Every structure is written in C-alpha cells, then in structure tokens.
Amino acid sequence: RLPVSPHQRAQMARLRDIVDLGLRVYTPDGLAEFVRTPLPVFGYRTALQLIQSRRTLSMPPQFGDRYACTVCGMEIEILADCGCRDVRKVRFECCGKKLMRKS
C-alpha cells in the first residue's frame, strides 16, 4: 500500500530510482556492497548514510524537507523544490546560525 503523504510517496519514488539505477550498474550483491562502503567522495560516509540523512553531494532543498533552528527550535518546511543549480548559494539561517535539515 502506498503512503498517503505526498512527501512520503516522493521519498519512496526517489528510493526506487536509486535502486533501479544501482541495479543497472551493479549486480545485487555489488549494489549492497556499494551502499555500505564508506567512500572519500561522500566524506567517508556510506551511500546508505547519505540516503538516511536525505543528503547528497549537490541536492537542493526539495518539497517536504524540514529545517530547524538548533537555538530556538523554529522549523520550516519546503513547499516547492529548489531549482538552484549551485546549492552552495542556498542558505537558511535563524538566530545567526545555519538551519539544520531534519531527517
């Protein structure tokens, strides 16, 4: 049964895309090894850790992402995907600090 939430359905579709692409490149065992191997390009994290944290190397904010201030607790939810090509220029701040993406 599909999730009711549009955000959860979008997450499921992204995960399906990751698996589909991975299986075009790797065998099932090779994909499993890739997903659990820490790599320098991922800051010595695994692909699974990136997926679980919902971060990629160049992923702009997407519909349903939530960000929170670690100082005052204020939160925002993204209502439309960000189209920025350079994610280094995407900034959310509160209380003088960068907002943290919630997983």
Coordinates of N, CA and C in Angstrom, one line a residue:
R1 N 0.8 -1.2 0.0 CA 0.0 0.0 0.0 C 0.9 1.2 0.0
L2 N 0.6 2.2 -0.8 CA 1.3 3.5 -0.9 C 1.1 4.4 0.3
P3 N 2.1 5.1 0.7 CA 1.9 6.1 1.7 C 0.9 7.2 1.3
V4 N 0.2 7.7 2.3 CA -0.8 8.8 2.0 C -0.1 10.1 1.7
S5 N 0.9 10.4 2.4 CA 1.6 11.7 2.4 C 2.3 11.8 1.0
P6 N 2.1 13.0 0.3 CA 2.9 13.2 -0.9 C 4.4 13.2 -0.7
H7 N 4.8 13.7 0.5 CA 6.2 13.7 0.8 C 6.8 12.3 0.9
Q8 N 6.1 11.4 1.6 CA 6.5 10.0 1.7 C 6.5 9.3 0.3
R9 N 5.5 9.6 -0.5 CA 5.4 9.0 -1.8 C 6.6 9.5 -2.6
A10 N 7.0 10.7 -2.5 CA 8.1 11.2 -3.2 C 9.4 10.6 -2.8
Q11 N 9.5 10.4 -1.5 CA 10.7 9.7 -0.9 C 10.8 8.2 -1.5
M12 N 9.7 7.5 -1.5 CA 9.6 6.2 -2.0 C 10.0 6.1 -3.5
A13 N 9.6 7.1 -4.2 CA 9.9 7.2 -5.7 C 11.4 7.4 -5.8
R14 N 12.0 8.3 -5.0 CA 13.5 8.5 -5.1 C 14.3 7.3 -4.7
L15 N 13.8 6.6 -3.7 CA 14.5 5.3 -3.3 C 14.4 4.3 -4.4
R16 N 13.2 4.2 -5.1 CA 13.1 3.3 -6.2 C 14.0 3.6 -7.3
D17 N 14.1 4.9 -7.6 CA 15.0 5.4 -8.6 C 16.5 5.0 -8.3
I18 N 16.9 5.2 -7.1 CA 18.2 4.9 -6.6 C 18.5 3.4 -6.9
V19 N 17.6 2.5 -6.4 CA 17.7 1.1 -6.6 C 17.8 0.7 -8.1
D20 N 16.8 1.3 -8.9 CA 16.8 1.0 -10.3 C 18.1 1.3 -11.0
L21 N 18.6 2.5 -10.7 CA 19.9 3.0 -11.3 C 21.0 2.1 -10.8
G22 N 21.0 1.8 -9.5 CA 22.1 1.0 -9.0 C 22.2 -0.4 -9.6
L23 N 21.0 -1.0 -9.9 CA 21.0 -2.3 -10.5 C 21.3 -2.3 -12.0
R24 N 21.3 -1.1 -12.6 CA 21.8 -1.0 -14.0 C 23.3 -1.1 -14.0
V25 N 23.9 -0.6 -12.9 CA 25.4 -0.5 -12.8 C 26.0 -1.7 -12.1
Y26 N 25.3 -2.2 -11.1 CA 25.9 -3.2 -10.2 C 25.0 -4.5 -10.2
T27 N 25.6 -5.6 -9.9 CA 24.8 -6.8 -9.5 C 24.1 -6.5 -8.2
P28 N 23.1 -7.3 -7.8 CA 22.5 -7.0 -6.5 C 23.5 -7.1 -5.3
D29 N 24.5 -8.0 -5.4 CA 25.5 -8.1 -4.3 C 26.4 -6.9 -4.4
G30 N 26.8 -6.4 -5.6 CA 27.6 -5.3 -5.8 C 27.0 -4.0 -5.3
L31 N 25.7 -3.9 -5.6 CA 24.9 -2.7 -5.1 C 24.9 -2.7 -3.6
A32 N 24.7 -3.8 -3.0 CA 24.7 -3.9 -1.5 C 26.0 -3.5 -0.9
E33 N 27.1 -3.9 -1.6 CA 28.4 -3.6 -1.1 C 28.7 -2.1 -1.3
F34 N 28.3 -1.5 -2.4 CA 28.5 -0.1 -2.6 C 27.7 0.7 -1.6
V35 N 26.5 0.3 -1.3 CA 25.7 1.1 -0.4 C 26.3 1.1 1.1
R36 N 27.0 0.1 1.4 CA 27.5 0.0 2.8 C 29.1 0.3 2.9
T37 N 29.7 0.8 1.8 CA 31.1 1.0 1.8 C 31.4 2.6 2.0
P38 N 32.1 3.0 3.0 CA 32.4 4.4 3.2 C 33.3 4.9 2.0
L39 N 33.0 6.0 1.4 CA 33.8 6.5 0.3 C 34.3 7.9 0.5
P40 N 35.5 8.2 0.0 CA 36.0 9.6 0.2 C 35.1 10.7 -0.4
V41 N 34.5 10.3 -1.6 CA 33.6 11.3 -2.2 C 32.4 11.7 -1.4
F42 N 32.0 10.8 -0.5 CA 30.9 11.0 0.4 C 31.4 11.5 1.8
G43 N 32.6 12.0 1.9 CA 33.1 12.4 3.2 C 33.3 11.2 4.1
Y44 N 33.7 10.1 3.5 CA 34.0 8.8 4.2 C 32.7 8.3 4.9
R45 N 31.6 8.6 4.4 CA 30.3 8.1 4.8 C 29.9 7.1 3.7
T46 N 28.9 6.3 4.1 CA 28.4 5.3 3.1 C 27.2 5.9 2.3
A47 N 26.9 5.3 1.2 CA 25.7 5.8 0.4 C 24.5 5.6 1.3
L48 N 24.4 4.6 2.0 CA 23.2 4.4 2.9 C 23.1 5.5 3.9
Q49 N 24.2 5.9 4.5 CA 24.2 7.0 5.5 C 23.7 8.3 4.8
L50 N 24.1 8.5 3.5 CA 23.6 9.7 2.8 C 22.1 9.6 2.6
I51 N 21.7 8.4 2.2 CA 20.3 8.3 1.9 C 19.5 8.5 3.2
Q52 N 19.9 7.9 4.3 CA 19.2 8.0 5.6 C 19.2 9.4 6.0
S53 N 20.2 10.2 5.8 CA 20.3 11.6 6.2 C 19.6 12.5 5.2
R54 N 19.2 11.9 4.1 CA 18.5 12.6 3.0 C 19.4 13.7 2.4
R55 N 20.7 13.5 2.5 CA 21.6 14.5 1.9 C 22.3 13.8 0.7
T56 N 22.6 14.6 -0.3 CA 23.5 14.1 -1.4 C 24.6 15.2 -1.5
L57 N 25.5 15.0 -2.4 CA 26.6 16.0 -2.5 C 26.1 17.3 -3.1
S58 N 25.0 17.3 -3.9 CA 24.5 18.5 -4.5 C 23.0 18.5 -4.6
M59 N 22.4 18.3 -3.5 CA 20.9 18.2 -3.5 C 20.3 19.4 -2.9
P60 N 19.6 20.2 -3.8 CA 19.0 21.4 -3.2 C 17.8 21.0 -2.4
P61 N 17.2 22.0 -1.6 CA 16.0 21.6 -0.8 C 14.9 21.2 -1.7
Q62 N 14.2 20.2 -1.3 CA 13.1 19.6 -2.0 C 11.8 19.6 -1.2
F63 N 10.7 19.5 -2.0 CA 9.4 19.5 -1.3 C 9.3 18.6 -0.2
G64 N 8.8 19.1 1.0 CA 8.7 18.2 2.1 C 9.9 18.2 3.1
D65 N 11.1 18.7 2.6 CA 12.2 18.8 3.5 C 11.9 19.8 4.7
R66 N 12.4 19.5 5.8 CA 12.2 20.3 7.0 C 13.5 20.8 7.5
Y67 N 13.6 22.0 8.0 CA 14.8 22.6 8.5 C 14.4 23.2 9.9
A68 N 15.4 23.1 10.8 CA 15.1 23.6 12.2 C 16.3 24.4 12.7
C69 N 16.0 25.4 13.5 CA 17.0 26.2 14.2 C 17.4 25.4 15.5
T70 N 18.7 25.2 15.7 CA 19.2 24.5 16.9 C 19.2 25.3 18.1
V71 N 18.9 26.7 17.9 CA 18.9 27.6 19.1 C 17.5 27.7 19.6
C72 N 16.6 28.2 18.8 CA 15.2 28.5 19.3 C 14.2 27.4 18.9
G73 N 14.5 26.5 18.0 CA 13.6 25.4 17.7 C 12.6 25.7 16.6
M74 N 12.7 26.9 16.0 CA 11.8 27.3 14.9 C 12.1 26.3 13.7
E75 N 11.0 25.9 13.0 CA 11.1 25.0 11.9 C 10.5 25.5 10.7
I76 N 11.0 25.2 9.5 CA 10.3 25.5 8.2 C 10.2 24.2 7.4
E77 N 9.2 24.2 6.6 CA 9.0 23.0 5.7 C 9.0 23.6 4.2
I78 N 9.7 22.9 3.4 CA 9.8 23.3 2.0 C 8.5 22.9 1.2
L79 N 7.9 23.9 0.6 CA 6.6 23.6 -0.1 C 6.8 23.5 -1.6
A80 N 8.0 23.8 -2.1 CA 8.3 23.6 -3.5 C 9.8 23.3 -3.7
D81 N 10.1 22.5 -4.6 CA 11.5 22.1 -4.9 C 12.3 23.4 -5.2
C82 N 13.6 23.4 -4.8 CA 14.5 24.5 -5.1 C 15.1 24.2 -6.5
G83 N 15.2 25.2 -7.3 CA 15.7 25.0 -8.7 C 17.1 25.5 -8.8
C84 N 17.8 25.9 -7.7 CA 19.1 26.4 -7.8 C 20.1 25.4 -8.3
R85 N 21.0 25.8 -9.2 CA 22.0 24.9 -9.7 C 23.2 24.8 -8.8
D86 N 23.5 25.9 -8.1 CA 24.6 25.9 -7.2 C 24.1 25.9 -5.8
V87 N 24.0 24.7 -5.2 CA 23.5 24.6 -3.8 C 24.3 25.3 -2.7
R88 N 25.5 25.7 -3.1 CA 26.3 26.4 -2.1 C 25.7 27.8 -1.8
K89 N 24.9 28.2 -2.7 CA 24.2 29.5 -2.6 C 22.9 29.5 -1.9
V90 N 22.4 28.3 -1.5 CA 21.2 28.1 -0.8 C 21.5 28.2 0.7
R91 N 20.8 29.1 1.4 CA 21.1 29.3 2.8 C 19.8 29.5 3.5
F92 N 19.7 28.9 4.7 CA 18.6 29.1 5.6 C 19.3 29.4 7.0
E93 N 19.0 30.5 7.6 CA 19.6 30.9 8.9 C 18.5 31.4 9.8
C94 N 18.8 31.2 11.1 CA 18.0 31.7 12.2 C 18.9 31.9 13.4
C95 N 18.7 32.9 14.2 CA 19.5 33.1 15.4 C 21.0 33.2 15.1
G96 N 21.3 33.6 13.9 CA 22.7 33.7 13.5 C 23.4 32.4 13.1
K97 N 22.6 31.3 13.0 CA 23.2 30.0 12.7 C 22.4 29.4 11.6
K98 N 23.2 28.5 10.9 CA 22.6 27.8 9.7 C 21.5 26.8 10.3
L99 N 20.3 26.8 9.6 CA 19.3 25.8 9.9 C 19.8 24.4 9.6
M100 N 19.4 23.4 10.3 CA 19.8 22.0 10.1 C 18.6 21.3 9.5
R101 N 19.0 20.5 8.4 CA 17.9 19.7 7.8 C 17.6 18.5 8.7
K102 N 16.3 18.3 8.9 CA 15.9 17.2 9.8 C 15.7 16.0 8.9
S103 N 16.0 14.9 9.5 CA 15.8 13.6 8.7 C 14.5 13.0 9.0

